[in-house]
Each structure stands twice: as C-alpha cells, then as structure tokens.
Amino acid sequence: MASSSSSRPAMAALVMAALLCLQLTGGATAQLCEDYYDYTCPDAYNIVKRVLIQAHKSDVRIYASLIRLHFHDCFVQGCDGSLLLDGVRGVINSEKGAPPNNGSARGFPVVDAVKAALENSCPGVVSCADILALAAEISVELSGGPRWGVLLGRLDSKTANFASASNLPSPFDNLTVLEKKFKDVGLNNVDLVALSGAHTFGRVQCQFVTDRLYNFSGTNRPDPTLDPAYRAFLSRRCPLNGIPSALNDLDPTTPDTFDKNYYNNLEANRGFLNSDQELKSAPLAQGVTAPIVDRFASSQAAFFARFAQSMINMGNISPTTDPSKGEIRKNCRKVNGS
Ligand code: HEM
Ligand SMILES: *[C@@H]1O[C@H](CO)[C@@H](O)[C@H](O)[C@H]1NC(C)=O
Ligand SMILES: *[C@@H]1O[C@H](CO)[C@@H](O)[C@H](O)[C@H]1NC(C)=O
Ligand SMILES: *[C@@H]1O[C@H](CO)[C@@H](O)[C@H](O)[C@H]1NC(C)=O
C-alpha cells in the first residue's frame, strides 16, 4: 500500500515528462530534451546551482571534480549514473574502485547533497545521471566558461561496469588509443580535443607525470617534448620518490578558471599529461588534432562554442530512456529497493 501510493506520483511524473519530450522531438524513440523537468521539477537547475555554489565555498576544486564525474559516467555504459553506485558484495562491483577512479574521482558527497535537495523539492523525479549533466554545465559556467542548454531525461542504471571503468582513457595513452576510445563512444577528434580542454581547471597527482619527468617510455630520460622550464618546475613539485598523490594544477596559469589557456600551454609544450601533449605533439597529431589545438589556442570563442557542442555530444552517449531498463534512484549510491 505504502509503496504503491508513493510510486504512483513518481510514475505519473515520468510519463508526463516523457510525453513532453516526445512531442518536442516528434519521434517514436525517446530522446533527451532541455525541458524534460519543466513541469515536474521546474526549479531543478537552480536547486543544483545553489548546492554547488555552497560546496564551492569550502572547496574551490569542486567544479572541476564534478565535470570529471560526468565524463567518467558517460564513457562507461553511457550517461546512466553507474559511476555513483557504491559496491555491494556479489551484486555491484563499484566503478569507484576502478584504477581511473580509485583515489582520484571525487565530489560524491556533493552529488548526494544535490540529490537530497532535489528529493526535498520534487521527490523521485530527477535522475542521478541528469544531476551529473547539470552539475557539469553549472560548474563550467560558474568557472567562467560557456553555457549550454543541458539535455535531460536520462534514467539511472541498476548496474555498474568495473571492467569498462578500468578502460577509461588513461593519461599514459598515446593519440591512437585516445582516438579509438573516443570513437568507441561515438566521439570524433574535434570532441577529443575540445573535451580535453576541461583540463583548464582542477588538480592532478604527481604520479601521473613522474614517468615524463624521470623515465619516459623506460628511457631513464625525461619526455623530450616537455618544456625544460616547466619540467624543472614540476620536478621541484614532484621529486623522484616523492609523494605520488601530491597535487598540482592542471593549468598553472589560471588554475580555477575555465578558459582557453590549456591550449596555449600545449602550444608551449606545457601540457601536464602525456595524453594532453599528444594532441599537439604526437607525430600522428600533425594535420589531425594539432590544427584543432591551434584553432582553440587562438580563439576562446571557437573553443567555447565547440566545448558546449562536445559536452552535448558526450551527454548523448547511450542514455537509458526506457523505463523498463532504468529508474530514478532515490539515493544515487544505491539501486532502488536494495
Ligand atoms: C582525453 C582523455 C583524458 C584523460 C586521459 C584524462 C585524465 C585525467 C587525469 C589522470 C586526471 C588527474 C586525476 C588525478 O590526479 O587524480 C584528470 C583530471 C581531470 N579531468 Fe581528465 N582526462 C581526460 C579527459 C577529460 C575530459 C573529457 C574531461 C571533462 C570533459 C576531463 C576533466 C577533468 C578535470 C576537470 C580534472 C580535474 C579534476 C579534479 O580536480 O578533481 N578530463 N584527467
Ligand atoms: C582502492 O585503493 C585503495 C587504496 O590504495 C585500496 O586499498 C583498494 O583495494 C582499492 N580498491 C579497489 C577496488 O581496487
Ligand atoms: C600507441 O599505443 C598502443 C598501445 O600501447 C601501441 O600498440 C601503438 O603502437 C602506439 N602507437 C604509437 C603511434 O605509438
Ligand atoms: C624506467 O622504466 C623502465 C621500463 O618501465 C624500467 O625497467 C626501469 O627500471 C625504470 N628505471 C628506473 C630508474 O626506475
């Protein structure tokens, strides 16, 4: 009794929102749309924004951390909140434990706070996958970057995929591998270069650059593409046998601002990660990704416009919209009823 009376309004909301989206897209297959919550949770965007601004007061890094969660969610069985599920022995092998996330992905308590605020205003309506998409846009906007209309209507998964999370793009990947990992989720080279521009803010641990400083590709030499002054700077911050988790700015010029400086850093051979500098300096980048880096380095407007488009493209990776395959989680960490 109690469960049917609490689930009926939520189900009605789901159907209403779905109808609205279908009307607007005019198709039979459910697609994401900007106004998905306009009738069911009209204040969703502002509620998310309020919680993020509050969190940022005690954590300047949180905006960067949150956009990264959306990336790590979308690349693993689509944007379905699978990243947010905690482990349950024998049932959920949490993606949070996969190497690209373990000791690295952060911001989960803030996602919980957003979810709690939304449940308070519109219970059972806004998915955790959509929370990550909204938080990503708001984080960029509040850091000085572009705005875009976030497409909404994703449902949350009931499963996680540890193996796929372990295969996320790696900082040690070369351009060929990066291109393939993006292509595998339907993203092209322009998306790869534009989305990598998110490394214009946030932090990165020393362990991801030590090989470039001391033993690149097993040569016992530094990465020859790394600017010598920047190498000296990073060597002081990340000494050999230093603390692997020590933090650095991904963009030391403007560490917390969303701007085009990431690309200017690449032009100066000051990319932090191997995967960053590859976009400009790999032999295979010439005539392919390097000209895109050049274009964004010379025009912030071009970068911002394309970043917004590429974020929409990334947000469109295999969304779950079929109510028989997904749900609106009440707690982003747990499948409903578990
Ligand atoms: C192209 C392939 C990519 C690779 C190999 C990569 C790798 C990494 C690594 C290793 C870190 C540092 C993690 C740590 O030290 O704990 C990082 C941080 C970050 N990444 Fe990426 N990344 C990629 C693409 C992206 C994309 C597509 C986005 C978002 C659109 C993104 C946003 C971020 C942000 C904002 C941070 C800083 C997070 C924080 O301060 O908490 N990255 N990335
Ligand atoms: C995550 O890292 C911690 C600390 O390094 C380690 O104890 C734990 O086993 C790791 N989790 C998984 C699932 O590998
Ligand atoms: C890129 O890395 C892959 C996997 O390690 C390797 O097979 C390939 O030869 C590399 N390509 C280049 C151009 O270095
Ligand atoms: C450098 O890397 C190579 C290959 O990974 C490894 O065999 C060698 O021991 C490393 N050198 C040092 C000084 O760690």
Tab-separated table of C-alpha atoms and ligand atoms in Angstrom:
chain	number	residue	atom	x	y	z
A	1	MET	CA	0.000	0.000	0.000
A	2	ALA	CA	2.597	2.482	1.127
A	3	SER	CA	4.856	1.643	-1.782
A	4	SER	CA	2.138	1.962	-4.439
A	5	SER	CA	0.940	5.310	-3.117
A	6	SER	CA	4.488	6.688	-3.112
A	7	SER	CA	5.422	5.353	-6.549
A	8	ARG	CA	2.280	6.443	-8.400
A	9	PRO	CA	3.005	10.196	-8.473
A	10	ALA	CA	6.590	9.462	-9.496
A	11	MET	CA	5.390	7.245	-12.328
A	12	ALA	CA	2.911	9.888	-13.475
A	13	ALA	CA	5.695	12.451	-13.475
A	14	LEU	CA	7.893	10.166	-15.553
A	15	VAL	CA	5.144	9.601	-18.111
A	16	MET	CA	4.315	13.312	-18.301
A	17	ALA	CA	7.900	14.326	-18.800
A	18	ALA	CA	8.417	11.606	-21.382
A	19	LEU	CA	5.370	12.758	-23.337
A	20	LEU	CA	6.599	16.318	-23.380
A	21	CYS	CA	9.922	15.229	-24.815
A	22	LEU	CA	8.283	13.040	-27.435
A	23	GLN	CA	6.080	15.928	-28.505
A	24	LEU	CA	9.062	18.143	-28.953
A	25	THR	CA	11.209	15.658	-30.795
A	26	GLY	CA	8.272	14.290	-32.764
A	27	GLY	CA	9.789	10.832	-32.915
A	28	ALA	CA	8.902	7.434	-31.555
A	29	THR	CA	12.198	6.851	-29.798
A	30	ALA	CA	12.711	8.706	-26.550
A	31	GLN	CA	15.350	11.393	-26.750
A	32	LEU	CA	16.807	13.775	-24.261
A	33	CYS	CA	15.461	17.315	-24.227
A	34	GLU	CA	16.127	20.589	-22.454
A	35	ASP	CA	12.681	20.980	-20.884
A	36	TYR	CA	12.330	17.456	-19.513
A	37	TYR	CA	11.699	18.668	-15.951
A	38	ASP	CA	9.866	21.905	-16.808
A	39	TYR	CA	6.581	20.647	-15.380
A	40	THR	CA	7.825	18.075	-12.870
A	41	CYS	CA	10.724	19.964	-11.269
A	42	PRO	CA	10.902	23.422	-12.817
A	43	ASP	CA	13.482	24.634	-10.312
A	44	ALA	CA	15.888	21.706	-10.826
A	45	TYR	CA	18.614	23.789	-12.439
A	46	ASN	CA	18.545	26.425	-9.690
A	47	ILE	CA	18.494	23.821	-6.939
A	48	VAL	CA	21.615	22.151	-8.334
A	49	LYS	CA	23.293	25.516	-8.767
A	50	ARG	CA	22.575	26.555	-5.194
A	51	VAL	CA	24.137	23.393	-3.748
A	52	LEU	CA	27.205	23.723	-5.981
A	53	ILE	CA	27.818	27.347	-5.003
A	54	GLN	CA	27.564	26.341	-1.345
A	55	ALA	CA	30.014	23.443	-1.803
A	56	HIS	CA	32.467	25.693	-3.664
A	57	LYS	CA	32.773	27.960	-0.606
A	58	SER	CA	34.811	25.292	1.170
A	59	ASP	CA	36.250	23.522	-1.895
A	60	VAL	CA	37.471	25.580	-4.855
A	61	ARG	CA	38.254	22.386	-6.739
A	62	ILE	CA	34.706	21.021	-6.668
A	63	TYR	CA	33.601	22.388	-10.074
A	64	ALA	CA	36.469	20.590	-11.812
A	65	SER	CA	35.823	17.406	-9.871
A	66	LEU	CA	32.138	17.380	-10.821
A	67	ILE	CA	32.590	17.737	-14.576
A	68	ARG	CA	35.052	14.859	-14.446
A	69	LEU	CA	32.369	12.676	-12.816
A	70	HIS	CA	30.040	13.289	-15.784
A	71	PHE	CA	32.864	12.261	-18.170
A	72	HIS	CA	33.635	9.092	-16.217
A	73	ASP	CA	29.919	8.291	-16.015
A	74	CYS	CA	29.196	8.793	-19.724
A	75	PHE	CA	32.153	6.769	-21.040
A	76	VAL	CA	31.068	3.691	-19.064
A	77	GLN	CA	27.835	2.118	-20.416
A	78	GLY	CA	26.531	5.595	-21.238
A	79	CYS	CA	25.436	8.506	-19.029
A	80	ASP	CA	23.417	6.481	-16.535
A	81	GLY	CA	24.799	7.319	-13.098
A	82	SER	CA	26.532	3.919	-12.946
A	83	LEU	CA	29.654	5.605	-11.557
A	84	LEU	CA	27.725	6.712	-8.476
A	85	LEU	CA	26.737	3.244	-7.245
A	86	ASP	CA	28.557	2.052	-4.154
A	87	GLY	CA	29.777	-1.531	-4.039
A	88	VAL	CA	27.529	-4.333	-2.822
A	89	ARG	CA	29.339	-7.634	-2.368
A	90	GLY	CA	28.399	-10.081	-5.096
A	91	VAL	CA	25.979	-7.599	-6.711
A	92	ILE	CA	27.629	-4.250	-7.552
A	93	ASN	CA	31.360	-4.083	-8.289
A	94	SER	CA	31.609	-0.319	-7.848
A	95	GLU	CA	33.242	1.698	-10.624
A	96	LYS	CA	34.624	3.896	-7.856
A	97	GLY	CA	37.229	1.183	-7.181
A	98	ALA	CA	38.469	1.012	-10.796
A	99	PRO	CA	42.006	2.455	-11.226
A	100	PRO	CA	40.945	5.643	-13.081
A	101	ASN	CA	38.561	6.498	-10.220
A	102	ASN	CA	40.112	4.990	-7.088
A	103	GLY	CA	41.799	7.714	-5.046
A	104	SER	CA	41.016	10.165	-7.840
A	105	ALA	CA	37.315	10.666	-8.624
A	106	ARG	CA	35.834	12.986	-6.023
A	107	GLY	CA	32.751	15.074	-5.289
A	108	PHE	CA	30.383	12.222	-4.401
A	109	PRO	CA	29.152	13.836	-1.150
A	110	VAL	CA	28.221	16.950	-3.126
A	111	VAL	CA	26.239	14.809	-5.584
A	112	ASP	CA	24.464	13.349	-2.539
A	113	ALA	CA	23.699	16.868	-1.292
A	114	VAL	CA	22.277	17.847	-4.701
A	115	LYS	CA	20.165	14.690	-4.756
A	116	ALA	CA	18.871	15.357	-1.231
A	117	ALA	CA	17.895	18.922	-2.171
A	118	LEU	CA	16.087	17.712	-5.310
A	119	GLU	CA	14.301	14.914	-3.437
A	120	ASN	CA	13.148	17.526	-0.975
A	121	SER	CA	11.543	19.667	-3.704
A	122	CYS	CA	10.484	17.043	-6.260
A	123	PRO	CA	10.770	13.530	-4.844
A	124	GLY	CA	11.521	10.722	-7.271
A	125	VAL	CA	11.802	12.972	-10.328
A	126	VAL	CA	15.385	13.947	-11.230
A	127	SER	CA	17.819	11.149	-12.118
A	128	CYS	CA	21.344	10.962	-10.785
A	129	ALA	CA	22.670	10.788	-14.353
A	130	ASP	CA	20.927	14.106	-15.107
A	131	ILE	CA	22.329	15.587	-11.892
A	132	LEU	CA	25.848	14.916	-13.215
A	133	ALA	CA	24.991	16.521	-16.581
A	134	LEU	CA	23.515	19.611	-14.898
A	135	ALA	CA	26.386	19.855	-12.422
A	136	ALA	CA	28.894	19.719	-15.292
A	137	GLU	CA	27.301	22.651	-17.126
A	138	ILE	CA	26.829	24.726	-13.988
A	139	SER	CA	30.428	24.050	-12.943
A	140	VAL	CA	31.787	25.278	-16.267
A	141	GLU	CA	29.544	28.326	-16.292
A	142	LEU	CA	30.475	29.298	-12.722
A	143	SER	CA	34.172	28.983	-13.601
A	144	GLY	CA	33.932	31.468	-16.467
A	145	GLY	CA	33.255	29.029	-19.293
A	146	PRO	CA	30.423	28.729	-21.793
A	147	ARG	CA	26.780	27.982	-21.055
A	148	TRP	CA	24.666	25.486	-22.907
A	149	GLY	CA	21.191	24.004	-22.674
A	150	VAL	CA	21.659	20.684	-20.905
A	151	LEU	CA	19.670	17.851	-22.460
A	152	LEU	CA	17.792	15.850	-19.831
A	153	GLY	CA	15.719	12.738	-19.383
A	154	ARG	CA	18.302	10.048	-18.641
A	155	LEU	CA	17.354	7.227	-16.335
A	156	ASP	CA	19.707	5.678	-13.801
A	157	SER	CA	21.207	2.241	-14.268
A	158	LYS	CA	20.693	-0.716	-11.971
A	159	THR	CA	24.201	-1.998	-12.727
A	160	ALA	CA	27.802	-0.845	-12.709
A	161	ASN	CA	30.632	-1.892	-15.024
A	162	PHE	CA	34.015	-2.159	-13.301
A	163	ALA	CA	35.814	-3.565	-16.349
A	164	SER	CA	34.671	-0.738	-18.605
A	165	ALA	CA	35.573	1.846	-15.949
A	166	SER	CA	39.065	0.333	-15.804
A	167	ASN	CA	39.381	1.010	-19.540
A	168	LEU	CA	38.645	4.757	-19.362
A	169	PRO	CA	41.098	6.956	-21.292
A	170	SER	CA	44.450	6.870	-19.477
A	171	PRO	CA	46.945	9.719	-19.021
A	172	PHE	CA	49.572	7.367	-20.452
A	173	ASP	CA	47.596	6.601	-23.640
A	174	ASN	CA	49.002	7.775	-26.960
A	175	LEU	CA	46.919	9.638	-29.550
A	176	THR	CA	45.956	6.482	-31.441
A	177	VAL	CA	44.497	4.892	-28.318
A	178	LEU	CA	42.749	8.103	-27.233
A	179	GLU	CA	41.162	8.482	-30.669
A	180	LYS	CA	39.918	4.899	-30.508
A	181	LYS	CA	38.474	5.214	-27.007
A	182	PHE	CA	36.550	8.337	-28.065
A	183	LYS	CA	35.445	6.812	-31.370
A	184	ASP	CA	34.150	3.769	-29.491
A	185	VAL	CA	31.600	6.034	-27.756
A	186	GLY	CA	30.764	7.978	-30.922
A	187	LEU	CA	33.041	10.984	-30.344
A	188	ASN	CA	35.402	12.309	-33.018
A	189	ASN	CA	38.775	14.072	-32.936
A	190	VAL	CA	37.234	17.509	-32.520
A	191	ASP	CA	35.347	16.219	-29.481
A	192	LEU	CA	38.584	14.686	-28.147
A	193	VAL	CA	40.476	17.968	-28.421
A	194	ALA	CA	37.593	20.151	-27.196
A	195	LEU	CA	36.716	17.965	-24.211
A	196	SER	CA	40.363	17.655	-23.182
A	197	GLY	CA	40.141	21.428	-22.764
A	198	ALA	CA	38.393	20.683	-19.457
A	199	HIS	CA	41.961	20.288	-18.181
A	200	THR	CA	41.921	24.074	-17.981
A	201	PHE	CA	40.964	23.690	-14.321
A	202	GLY	CA	41.301	21.243	-11.463
A	203	ARG	CA	44.143	19.260	-9.960
A	204	VAL	CA	46.301	16.308	-10.857
A	205	GLN	CA	48.508	13.997	-8.805
A	206	CYS	CA	52.271	13.760	-9.231
A	207	GLN	CA	52.062	10.039	-10.025
A	208	PHE	CA	50.650	10.881	-13.460
A	209	VAL	CA	53.690	12.887	-14.525
A	210	THR	CA	56.653	11.158	-12.835
A	211	ASP	CA	57.429	8.991	-15.848
A	212	ARG	CA	57.519	12.097	-18.058
A	213	LEU	CA	59.924	13.763	-15.616
A	214	TYR	CA	62.338	10.900	-14.931
A	215	ASN	CA	61.830	7.837	-17.083
A	216	PHE	CA	59.787	8.438	-20.200
A	217	SER	CA	58.865	5.196	-22.021
A	218	GLY	CA	61.535	3.405	-19.986
A	219	THR	CA	64.357	5.577	-21.388
A	220	ASN	CA	65.546	6.831	-17.971
A	221	ARG	CA	65.270	10.271	-19.580
A	222	PRO	CA	62.542	12.945	-19.374
A	223	ASP	CA	59.913	13.275	-22.086
A	224	PRO	CA	61.774	15.268	-24.784
A	225	THR	CA	58.610	17.159	-25.738
A	226	LEU	CA	58.273	18.644	-22.221
A	227	ASP	CA	59.319	22.312	-21.998
A	228	PRO	CA	62.547	22.399	-19.905
A	229	ALA	CA	61.435	25.241	-17.621
A	230	TYR	CA	58.105	23.531	-16.949
A	231	ARG	CA	59.959	20.267	-16.344
A	232	ALA	CA	62.179	21.983	-13.779
A	233	PHE	CA	59.093	23.469	-12.117
A	234	LEU	CA	57.315	20.105	-11.986
A	235	SER	CA	60.450	18.290	-10.813
A	236	ARG	CA	60.524	20.512	-7.746
A	237	ARG	CA	56.866	19.841	-7.057
A	238	CYS	CA	57.110	16.134	-7.857
A	239	PRO	CA	60.583	14.907	-6.829
A	240	LEU	CA	61.656	11.369	-7.684
A	241	ASN	CA	60.420	9.153	-4.817
A	242	GLY	CA	58.184	11.991	-3.611
A	243	ILE	CA	54.534	11.685	-2.584
A	244	PRO	CA	52.633	10.151	-5.540
A	245	SER	CA	49.345	11.774	-4.551
A	246	ALA	CA	50.736	15.322	-4.197
A	247	LEU	CA	48.559	17.748	-6.133
A	248	ASN	CA	49.360	20.143	-8.973
A	249	ASP	CA	47.289	22.491	-11.092
A	250	LEU	CA	46.356	21.086	-14.489
A	251	ASP	CA	46.609	24.675	-15.774
A	252	PRO	CA	49.102	26.630	-13.631
A	253	THR	CA	48.354	29.889	-15.481
A	254	THR	CA	44.708	30.153	-14.303
A	255	PRO	CA	44.129	27.104	-12.069
A	256	ASP	CA	40.424	27.535	-11.343
A	257	THR	CA	39.207	29.412	-14.397
A	258	PHE	CA	37.612	27.820	-17.423
A	259	ASP	CA	39.407	29.431	-20.368
A	260	LYS	CA	41.459	28.504	-23.424
A	261	ASN	CA	44.826	28.573	-21.630
A	262	TYR	CA	45.030	24.766	-21.717
A	263	TYR	CA	45.667	25.015	-25.460
A	264	ASN	CA	48.219	27.797	-25.084
A	265	ASN	CA	50.005	25.540	-22.592
A	266	LEU	CA	50.086	22.759	-25.204
A	267	GLU	CA	51.489	25.208	-27.765
A	268	ALA	CA	54.307	25.934	-25.279
A	269	ASN	CA	54.939	22.197	-24.645
A	270	ARG	CA	53.479	22.663	-21.187
A	271	GLY	CA	50.785	20.033	-21.205
A	272	PHE	CA	50.764	18.165	-17.889
A	273	LEU	CA	49.702	14.698	-19.005
A	274	ASN	CA	51.157	12.701	-21.851
A	275	SER	CA	47.577	12.412	-23.152
A	276	ASP	CA	47.373	16.229	-23.229
A	277	GLN	CA	50.610	16.908	-25.097
A	278	GLU	CA	49.936	14.086	-27.570
A	279	LEU	CA	47.098	16.159	-29.068
A	280	LYS	CA	49.626	18.744	-30.215
A	281	SER	CA	52.975	16.968	-30.405
A	282	ALA	CA	52.464	13.353	-31.465
A	283	PRO	CA	53.776	12.699	-34.987
A	284	LEU	CA	50.278	11.465	-35.865
A	285	ALA	CA	48.755	14.701	-34.499
A	286	GLN	CA	50.182	16.736	-37.351
A	287	GLY	CA	47.397	17.661	-39.747
A	288	VAL	CA	44.876	15.888	-37.491
A	289	THR	CA	44.468	17.091	-33.878
A	290	ALA	CA	47.321	19.655	-33.781
A	291	PRO	CA	45.444	22.122	-36.046
A	292	ILE	CA	42.415	21.866	-33.753
A	293	VAL	CA	44.650	22.698	-30.770
A	294	ASP	CA	45.984	25.672	-32.757
A	295	ARG	CA	42.473	26.891	-33.549
A	296	PHE	CA	41.337	26.765	-29.902
A	297	ALA	CA	44.606	28.348	-28.702
A	298	SER	CA	43.915	31.335	-30.902
A	299	SER	CA	40.178	31.722	-30.268
A	300	GLN	CA	38.423	31.291	-26.952
A	301	ALA	CA	35.097	31.846	-28.727
A	302	ALA	CA	35.810	28.918	-31.058
A	303	PHE	CA	36.794	26.743	-28.096
A	304	PHE	CA	33.759	27.690	-26.011
A	305	ALA	CA	31.297	27.075	-28.848
A	306	ARG	CA	32.777	23.684	-29.634
A	307	PHE	CA	33.169	22.692	-25.996
A	308	ALA	CA	29.440	23.256	-25.474
A	309	GLN	CA	28.614	21.136	-28.538
A	310	SER	CA	31.021	18.383	-27.496
A	311	MET	CA	29.585	18.300	-23.964
A	312	ILE	CA	26.143	17.752	-25.506
A	313	ASN	CA	27.640	15.008	-27.684
A	314	MET	CA	29.230	13.364	-24.639
A	315	GLY	CA	25.977	13.704	-22.701
A	316	ASN	CA	24.205	11.840	-25.505
A	317	ILE	CA	26.288	8.671	-25.111
A	318	SER	CA	23.757	5.801	-24.848
A	319	PRO	CA	21.303	7.365	-22.434
A	320	THR	CA	18.807	4.968	-20.864
A	321	THR	CA	15.310	6.327	-21.501
A	322	ASP	CA	13.300	3.080	-21.441
A	323	PRO	CA	11.582	2.879	-18.015
A	324	SER	CA	11.836	-0.910	-18.086
A	325	LYS	CA	15.647	-0.598	-18.201
A	326	GLY	CA	16.321	2.249	-15.790
A	327	GLU	CA	14.907	4.131	-12.843
A	328	ILE	CA	15.088	7.405	-10.938
A	329	ARG	CA	17.258	6.431	-7.989
A	330	LYS	CA	16.192	7.867	-4.647
A	331	ASN	CA	19.772	7.604	-3.400
A	332	CYS	CA	22.452	7.975	-6.064
A	333	ARG	CA	24.612	5.378	-4.308
A	334	LYS	CA	22.034	2.571	-4.383
A	335	VAL	CA	19.639	0.834	-6.739
A	336	ASN	CA	16.073	1.439	-5.513
A	337	GLY	CA	14.784	-1.252	-3.177
A	338	SER	CA	18.260	-2.618	-2.476
B	1	HEM	C1	41.238	12.639	-23.088
B	1	HEM	C2	41.353	11.743	-22.149
B	1	HEM	C3	41.501	12.102	-20.699
B	1	HEM	C4	42.428	11.615	-19.848
B	1	HEM	C5	43.494	10.589	-20.169
B	1	HEM	C6	42.231	12.260	-18.569
B	1	HEM	C7	42.975	12.013	-17.438
B	1	HEM	C8	42.896	12.725	-16.270
B	1	HEM	C9	43.729	12.529	-15.118
B	1	HEM	C10	44.807	11.469	-14.975
B	1	HEM	C11	43.386	13.454	-14.196
B	1	HEM	C12	44.007	13.659	-12.822
B	1	HEM	C13	43.379	12.705	-11.829
B	1	HEM	C14	44.098	12.699	-10.503
B	1	HEM	O1	45.221	13.195	-10.401
B	1	HEM	O2	43.506	12.170	-9.527
B	1	HEM	C15	42.323	14.234	-14.751
B	1	HEM	C16	41.707	15.274	-14.109
B	1	HEM	C17	40.657	15.967	-14.625
B	1	HEM	N1	39.995	15.694	-15.803
B	1	HEM	FE1	40.601	14.449	-17.258
B	1	HEM	N2	41.189	13.125	-18.676
B	1	HEM	C18	40.701	13.057	-19.951
B	1	HEM	C19	39.600	13.716	-20.442
B	1	HEM	C20	38.796	14.531	-19.680
B	1	HEM	C21	37.504	15.006	-20.089
B	1	HEM	C22	36.797	14.606	-21.376
B	1	HEM	C23	37.059	15.818	-19.093
B	1	HEM	C24	35.767	16.566	-18.994
B	1	HEM	C25	35.064	16.985	-20.037
B	1	HEM	C26	38.081	15.855	-18.080
B	1	HEM	C27	38.042	16.629	-16.947
B	1	HEM	C28	38.991	16.591	-15.943
B	1	HEM	C29	39.029	17.534	-14.842
B	1	HEM	C30	38.155	18.752	-14.671
B	1	HEM	C31	40.064	17.126	-13.995
B	1	HEM	C32	40.447	17.722	-12.635
B	1	HEM	C33	39.563	17.049	-11.592
B	1	HEM	C34	39.759	17.489	-10.155
B	1	HEM	O3	40.458	18.455	-9.867
B	1	HEM	O4	39.179	16.807	-9.269
B	1	HEM	N3	39.101	15.038	-18.452
B	1	HEM	N4	42.032	13.764	-16.013
B	2	LIG	C1	41.398	1.399	-3.987
B	2	LIG	O1	42.580	1.912	-3.413
B	2	LIG	C2	42.760	1.538	-2.055
B	2	LIG	C3	43.943	2.317	-1.504
B	2	LIG	O2	45.008	2.269	-2.398
B	2	LIG	C4	42.932	0.032	-1.977
B	2	LIG	O3	43.100	-0.373	-0.641
B	2	LIG	C5	41.694	-0.623	-2.555
B	2	LIG	O4	41.876	-2.019	-2.596
B	2	LIG	C6	41.390	-0.111	-3.964
B	2	LIG	N1	40.121	-0.628	-4.391
B	2	LIG	C7	39.998	-1.497	-5.393
B	2	LIG	C8	38.630	-1.967	-5.699
B	2	LIG	O5	40.940	-1.867	-6.054
B	3	LIG	C1	50.044	3.528	-29.126
B	3	LIG	O1	49.866	2.631	-28.036
B	3	LIG	C2	49.445	1.348	-28.447
B	3	LIG	C3	49.130	0.540	-27.185
B	3	LIG	O2	50.144	0.661	-26.252
B	3	LIG	C4	50.540	0.704	-29.303
B	3	LIG	O3	50.135	-0.562	-29.744
B	3	LIG	C5	50.792	1.597	-30.508
B	3	LIG	O4	51.887	1.095	-31.244
B	3	LIG	C6	51.082	3.024	-30.069
B	3	LIG	N1	51.128	3.876	-31.259
B	3	LIG	C7	52.081	4.762	-31.476
B	3	LIG	C8	51.988	5.543	-32.734
B	3	LIG	O5	52.998	4.937	-30.698
B	4	LIG	C1	62.418	3.032	-16.159
B	4	LIG	O1	61.390	2.312	-16.781
B	4	LIG	C2	61.790	1.043	-17.249
B	4	LIG	C3	60.639	0.445	-18.041
B	4	LIG	O2	59.417	0.678	-17.419
B	4	LIG	C4	62.163	0.179	-16.029
B	4	LIG	O3	62.564	-1.103	-16.464
B	4	LIG	C5	63.296	0.863	-15.282
B	4	LIG	O4	63.616	0.147	-14.116
B	4	LIG	C6	62.901	2.281	-14.925
B	4	LIG	N1	64.023	2.987	-14.355
B	4	LIG	C7	64.037	3.468	-13.113
B	4	LIG	C8	65.250	4.189	-12.651
B	4	LIG	O5	63.058	3.377	-12.367
